């Protein structure tokens, strides 16, 4: 279904009460076992970040999805964290990819010499596929190359090892995606490489366990990802 969007920046133009109520409703509908008010305050309000960017998606003037990007300092590193949710009929694998990467690129342009990482706790195999299929460098990955274990130990201190990969890339999310039993079954029998890999690493994704994903934001990343996206095989 066709949607439009509006972008927001904290401290310039941010959310009014109607936006908040729409987001609380969307969060409650998108996740199981979630306190929507607590979730909203943690990701949209808490002052432990130095910047926030938000894209709200609308259909017939109603909020049907969002992609929130938070920027925080972690020691000498900048950590970009994302949160996104859509009503089922508006979910698309690549719905938020370009927006997220645009914000990461802008952050890198402002501080090209700083260590910048995009990290996400992904409860959805489809979200992992949307990112892994397009990005040149993502951890963990299915190609058997370096998995950046030291970064998982640094950024995912409350996490634990996947049974399929001795890297602390799993974390208890405190919520679960609101997938039907049939949707979960379809994911687990999927022959798509990225979804199959996700399900091997995180077979309990429907029970509140998330895959912690790290993406380096570097010139090498943008260059190689550009080549990958321009290669006909990946279109």
Short mmCIF file of C-alpha atoms in Angstrom, two decimals:
data_model
loop_
_atom_site.label_atom_id
_atom_site.label_comp_id
_atom_site.label_asym_id
_atom_site.label_seq_id
_atom_site.Cartn_x
_atom_site.Cartn_y
_atom_site.Cartn_z
CA UNK A 1 0.00 0.00 0.00
CA UNK A 2 1.18 3.49 -0.82
CA UNK A 3 2.60 5.56 2.02
CA UNK A 4 4.07 9.02 2.51
CA UNK A 5 6.54 10.12 5.15
CA UNK A 6 7.65 13.09 7.22
CA UNK A 7 11.09 13.46 8.79
CA UNK A 8 11.66 14.85 12.27
CA UNK A 9 14.73 15.98 14.21
CA UNK A 10 14.82 16.23 17.98
CA UNK A 11 15.24 19.81 19.30
CA UNK A 12 14.02 21.23 15.96
CA UNK A 13 10.67 19.66 15.21
CA UNK A 14 9.67 16.69 17.33
CA UNK A 15 6.60 14.77 18.36
CA UNK A 16 3.31 16.17 19.55
CA UNK A 17 0.84 14.28 21.73
CA UNK A 18 -1.09 12.92 18.73
CA UNK A 19 2.13 11.44 17.33
CA UNK A 20 2.90 9.88 20.71
CA UNK A 21 -0.52 8.25 20.99
CA UNK A 22 -0.25 6.89 17.43
CA UNK A 23 3.20 5.47 18.17
CA UNK A 24 2.06 3.87 21.44
CA UNK A 25 -0.72 2.14 19.51
CA UNK A 26 1.72 1.00 16.80
CA UNK A 27 4.28 -0.29 19.32
CA UNK A 28 1.59 -2.27 21.17
CA UNK A 29 0.40 -3.80 17.89
CA UNK A 30 3.91 -4.62 16.62
CA UNK A 31 5.41 -6.40 19.65
CA UNK A 32 4.27 -8.96 22.17
CA UNK A 33 5.02 -8.59 25.89
CA UNK A 34 5.91 -4.91 25.62
CA UNK A 35 5.08 -1.96 27.87
CA UNK A 36 4.51 0.60 25.12
CA UNK A 37 4.92 3.62 27.42
CA UNK A 38 8.23 2.31 28.79
CA UNK A 39 9.43 1.49 25.28
CA UNK A 40 8.48 4.94 24.01
CA UNK A 41 10.27 6.70 26.87
CA UNK A 42 13.38 4.55 26.44
CA UNK A 43 13.82 5.12 22.71
CA UNK A 44 12.07 8.42 21.97
CA UNK A 45 12.61 10.42 25.16
CA UNK A 46 15.56 9.27 27.31
CA UNK A 47 18.48 11.72 27.38
CA UNK A 48 21.31 9.21 26.95
CA UNK A 49 21.75 10.15 23.27
CA UNK A 50 23.14 13.27 21.64
CA UNK A 51 20.81 13.27 18.62
CA UNK A 52 17.66 11.64 17.27
CA UNK A 53 16.24 11.40 13.75
CA UNK A 54 12.82 10.01 12.98
CA UNK A 55 10.83 9.17 9.87
CA UNK A 56 7.10 8.66 10.33
CA UNK A 57 5.19 6.81 7.60
CA UNK A 58 1.57 7.75 6.90
CA UNK A 59 -1.34 6.26 4.98
CA UNK A 60 -4.49 8.37 4.72
CA UNK A 61 -3.07 10.70 7.38
CA UNK A 62 -2.66 7.85 9.89
CA UNK A 63 0.73 6.78 11.28
CA UNK A 64 1.42 3.26 9.96
CA UNK A 65 5.15 2.93 10.62
CA UNK A 66 8.29 4.59 11.86
CA UNK A 67 12.07 4.41 11.72
CA UNK A 68 13.92 6.04 14.63
CA UNK A 69 17.69 6.61 14.59
CA UNK A 70 19.47 7.39 17.90
CA UNK A 71 23.06 8.62 18.12
CA UNK A 72 25.09 8.05 21.29
CA UNK A 73 28.71 8.14 22.44
CA UNK A 74 30.26 4.88 23.65
CA UNK A 75 33.79 5.65 24.78
CA UNK A 76 35.68 6.74 21.67
CA UNK A 77 32.98 5.33 19.41
CA UNK A 78 29.76 6.77 18.02
CA UNK A 79 26.99 4.20 18.18
CA UNK A 80 23.97 4.54 15.90
CA UNK A 81 20.95 2.56 17.06
CA UNK A 82 17.70 2.02 15.19
CA UNK A 83 14.14 1.16 16.12
CA UNK A 84 11.40 0.52 13.58
CA UNK A 85 7.88 -0.87 13.41
CA UNK A 86 5.08 -1.08 10.85
CA UNK A 87 1.59 -2.45 10.77
CA UNK A 88 1.71 -5.82 8.93
CA UNK A 89 0.18 -4.61 5.66
CA UNK A 90 2.85 -1.90 5.39
CA UNK A 91 5.89 -4.05 6.13
CA UNK A 92 8.50 -4.20 3.40
CA UNK A 93 11.98 -5.64 3.79
CA UNK A 94 13.72 -2.51 2.54
CA UNK A 95 11.30 0.04 3.96
CA UNK A 96 13.86 1.77 6.18
CA UNK A 97 17.18 0.79 4.58
CA UNK A 98 17.86 3.95 2.60
CA UNK A 99 16.77 6.25 5.41
CA UNK A 100 18.98 4.47 7.95
CA UNK A 101 22.00 4.45 5.65
CA UNK A 102 21.48 8.12 4.75
CA UNK A 103 21.59 9.09 8.41
CA UNK A 104 24.68 6.94 8.96
CA UNK A 105 26.38 8.56 5.97
CA UNK A 106 25.60 12.07 7.21
CA UNK A 107 27.03 11.16 10.61
CA UNK A 108 30.21 9.85 8.94
CA UNK A 109 30.55 12.99 6.81
CA UNK A 110 30.53 15.11 9.96
CA UNK A 111 33.17 12.94 11.72
CA UNK A 112 35.01 10.84 9.10
CA UNK A 113 37.94 10.09 11.43
CA UNK A 114 35.81 8.82 14.28
CA UNK A 115 34.89 5.17 14.80
CA UNK A 116 31.21 4.94 13.92
CA UNK A 117 29.10 1.79 14.13
CA UNK A 118 25.46 1.14 13.35
CA UNK A 119 24.04 -1.45 15.74
CA UNK A 120 20.59 -2.97 15.84
CA UNK A 121 18.80 -5.63 17.87
CA UNK A 122 16.84 -7.43 15.16
CA UNK A 123 13.83 -9.51 16.14
CA UNK A 124 12.93 -9.99 12.49
CA UNK A 125 14.66 -12.31 10.00
CA UNK A 126 13.22 -10.12 7.23
CA UNK A 127 14.93 -7.02 8.64
CA UNK A 128 18.27 -8.84 8.78
CA UNK A 129 17.86 -9.94 5.17
CA UNK A 130 16.97 -6.41 4.06
CA UNK A 131 20.27 -5.15 5.50
CA UNK A 132 22.56 -8.12 4.80
CA UNK A 133 21.47 -8.47 1.18
CA UNK A 134 22.45 -4.87 0.40
CA UNK A 135 25.39 -4.08 2.68
CA UNK A 136 28.94 -5.12 1.89
CA UNK A 137 30.06 -5.46 5.52
CA UNK A 138 27.78 -6.68 8.31
CA UNK A 139 28.45 -8.74 11.42
CA UNK A 140 27.51 -11.49 11.95
CA UNK A 141 27.52 -12.67 8.35
CA UNK A 142 27.04 -15.90 6.49
CA UNK A 143 30.22 -15.77 4.42
CA UNK A 144 32.45 -17.09 7.19
CA UNK A 145 34.71 -14.05 7.27
CA UNK A 146 35.69 -12.02 10.32
CA UNK A 147 32.79 -11.65 12.76
CA UNK A 148 34.25 -8.82 14.90
CA UNK A 149 33.87 -10.69 18.19
CA UNK A 150 35.59 -7.89 20.12
CA UNK A 151 32.89 -5.41 19.03
CA UNK A 152 30.09 -7.69 20.21
CA UNK A 153 31.86 -8.02 23.55
CA UNK A 154 32.11 -4.22 23.70
CA UNK A 155 28.65 -3.18 22.55
CA UNK A 156 26.53 -6.19 23.57
CA UNK A 157 27.71 -6.68 27.14
CA UNK A 158 24.39 -8.19 28.21
CA UNK A 159 24.37 -10.58 25.27
CA UNK A 160 25.22 -14.26 24.90
CA UNK A 161 26.69 -16.58 22.30
CA UNK A 162 24.62 -18.05 19.53
CA UNK A 163 24.67 -21.87 19.57
CA UNK A 164 25.69 -21.74 15.90
CA UNK A 165 28.42 -19.11 16.26
CA UNK A 166 30.74 -18.55 19.22
CA UNK A 167 30.14 -14.81 19.22
CA UNK A 168 27.92 -12.96 21.76
CA UNK A 169 25.48 -11.82 19.08
CA UNK A 170 22.20 -12.63 20.85
CA UNK A 171 20.37 -10.56 23.43
CA UNK A 172 17.12 -10.79 25.36
CA UNK A 173 15.04 -7.97 23.91
CA UNK A 174 12.27 -7.77 26.48
CA UNK A 175 9.69 -7.94 23.71
CA UNK A 176 8.85 -10.20 20.78
CA UNK A 177 7.72 -9.46 17.22
CA UNK A 178 4.03 -10.04 16.73
CA UNK A 179 4.40 -12.75 14.07
CA UNK A 180 1.77 -15.42 13.52
CA UNK A 181 2.69 -19.10 13.89
CA UNK A 182 2.50 -19.45 10.11
CA UNK A 183 4.87 -16.53 9.56
CA UNK A 184 7.36 -18.01 12.03
CA UNK A 185 7.13 -21.40 10.29
CA UNK A 186 7.69 -19.76 6.89
CA UNK A 187 10.81 -18.01 8.14
CA UNK A 188 12.25 -21.21 9.60
CA UNK A 189 11.81 -23.18 6.36
CA UNK A 190 12.90 -20.32 4.08
CA UNK A 191 15.51 -21.08 1.44
CA UNK A 192 16.68 -17.45 1.33
CA UNK A 193 20.31 -17.40 2.46
CA UNK A 194 20.09 -14.45 4.84
CA UNK A 195 16.87 -15.61 6.52
CA UNK A 196 18.18 -19.16 6.81
CA UNK A 197 21.39 -17.84 8.41
CA UNK A 198 19.43 -15.64 10.82
CA UNK A 199 17.26 -18.56 11.92
CA UNK A 200 20.32 -20.75 12.48
CA UNK A 201 21.85 -18.08 14.71
CA UNK A 202 18.64 -17.11 16.47
CA UNK A 203 16.04 -19.91 16.43
CA UNK A 204 14.18 -18.28 19.36
CA UNK A 205 13.47 -15.00 17.59
CA UNK A 206 9.72 -15.41 18.10
CA UNK A 207 10.21 -15.71 21.87
CA UNK A 208 11.95 -12.40 22.54
CA UNK A 209 15.55 -13.19 21.62
CA UNK A 210 17.07 -10.72 19.17
CA UNK A 211 20.09 -10.90 16.90
CA UNK A 212 22.51 -8.07 17.72
CA UNK A 213 23.88 -6.78 14.42
CA UNK A 214 26.86 -4.46 13.94
CA UNK A 215 27.59 -2.48 10.77
CA UNK A 216 30.79 -0.43 10.45
CA UNK A 217 30.17 3.05 9.04
CA UNK A 218 33.30 3.68 6.98
CA UNK A 219 34.35 4.88 3.55
CA UNK A 220 35.13 1.25 2.67
CA UNK A 221 31.58 0.28 3.60
CA UNK A 222 30.00 2.95 1.39
CA UNK A 223 32.31 2.17 -1.53
CA UNK A 224 31.81 -1.60 -1.46
CA UNK A 225 28.08 -1.32 -0.77
CA UNK A 226 27.73 1.02 -3.75
CA UNK A 227 29.44 -1.55 -5.97
CA UNK A 228 27.23 -4.31 -4.57
CA UNK A 229 24.03 -2.35 -5.17
CA UNK A 230 25.10 -1.53 -8.73
CA UNK A 231 25.90 -5.15 -9.54
CA UNK A 232 22.94 -6.69 -11.47
CA UNK A 233 23.13 -9.92 -9.45
CA UNK A 234 22.03 -8.10 -6.31
CA UNK A 235 19.19 -6.06 -7.77
#
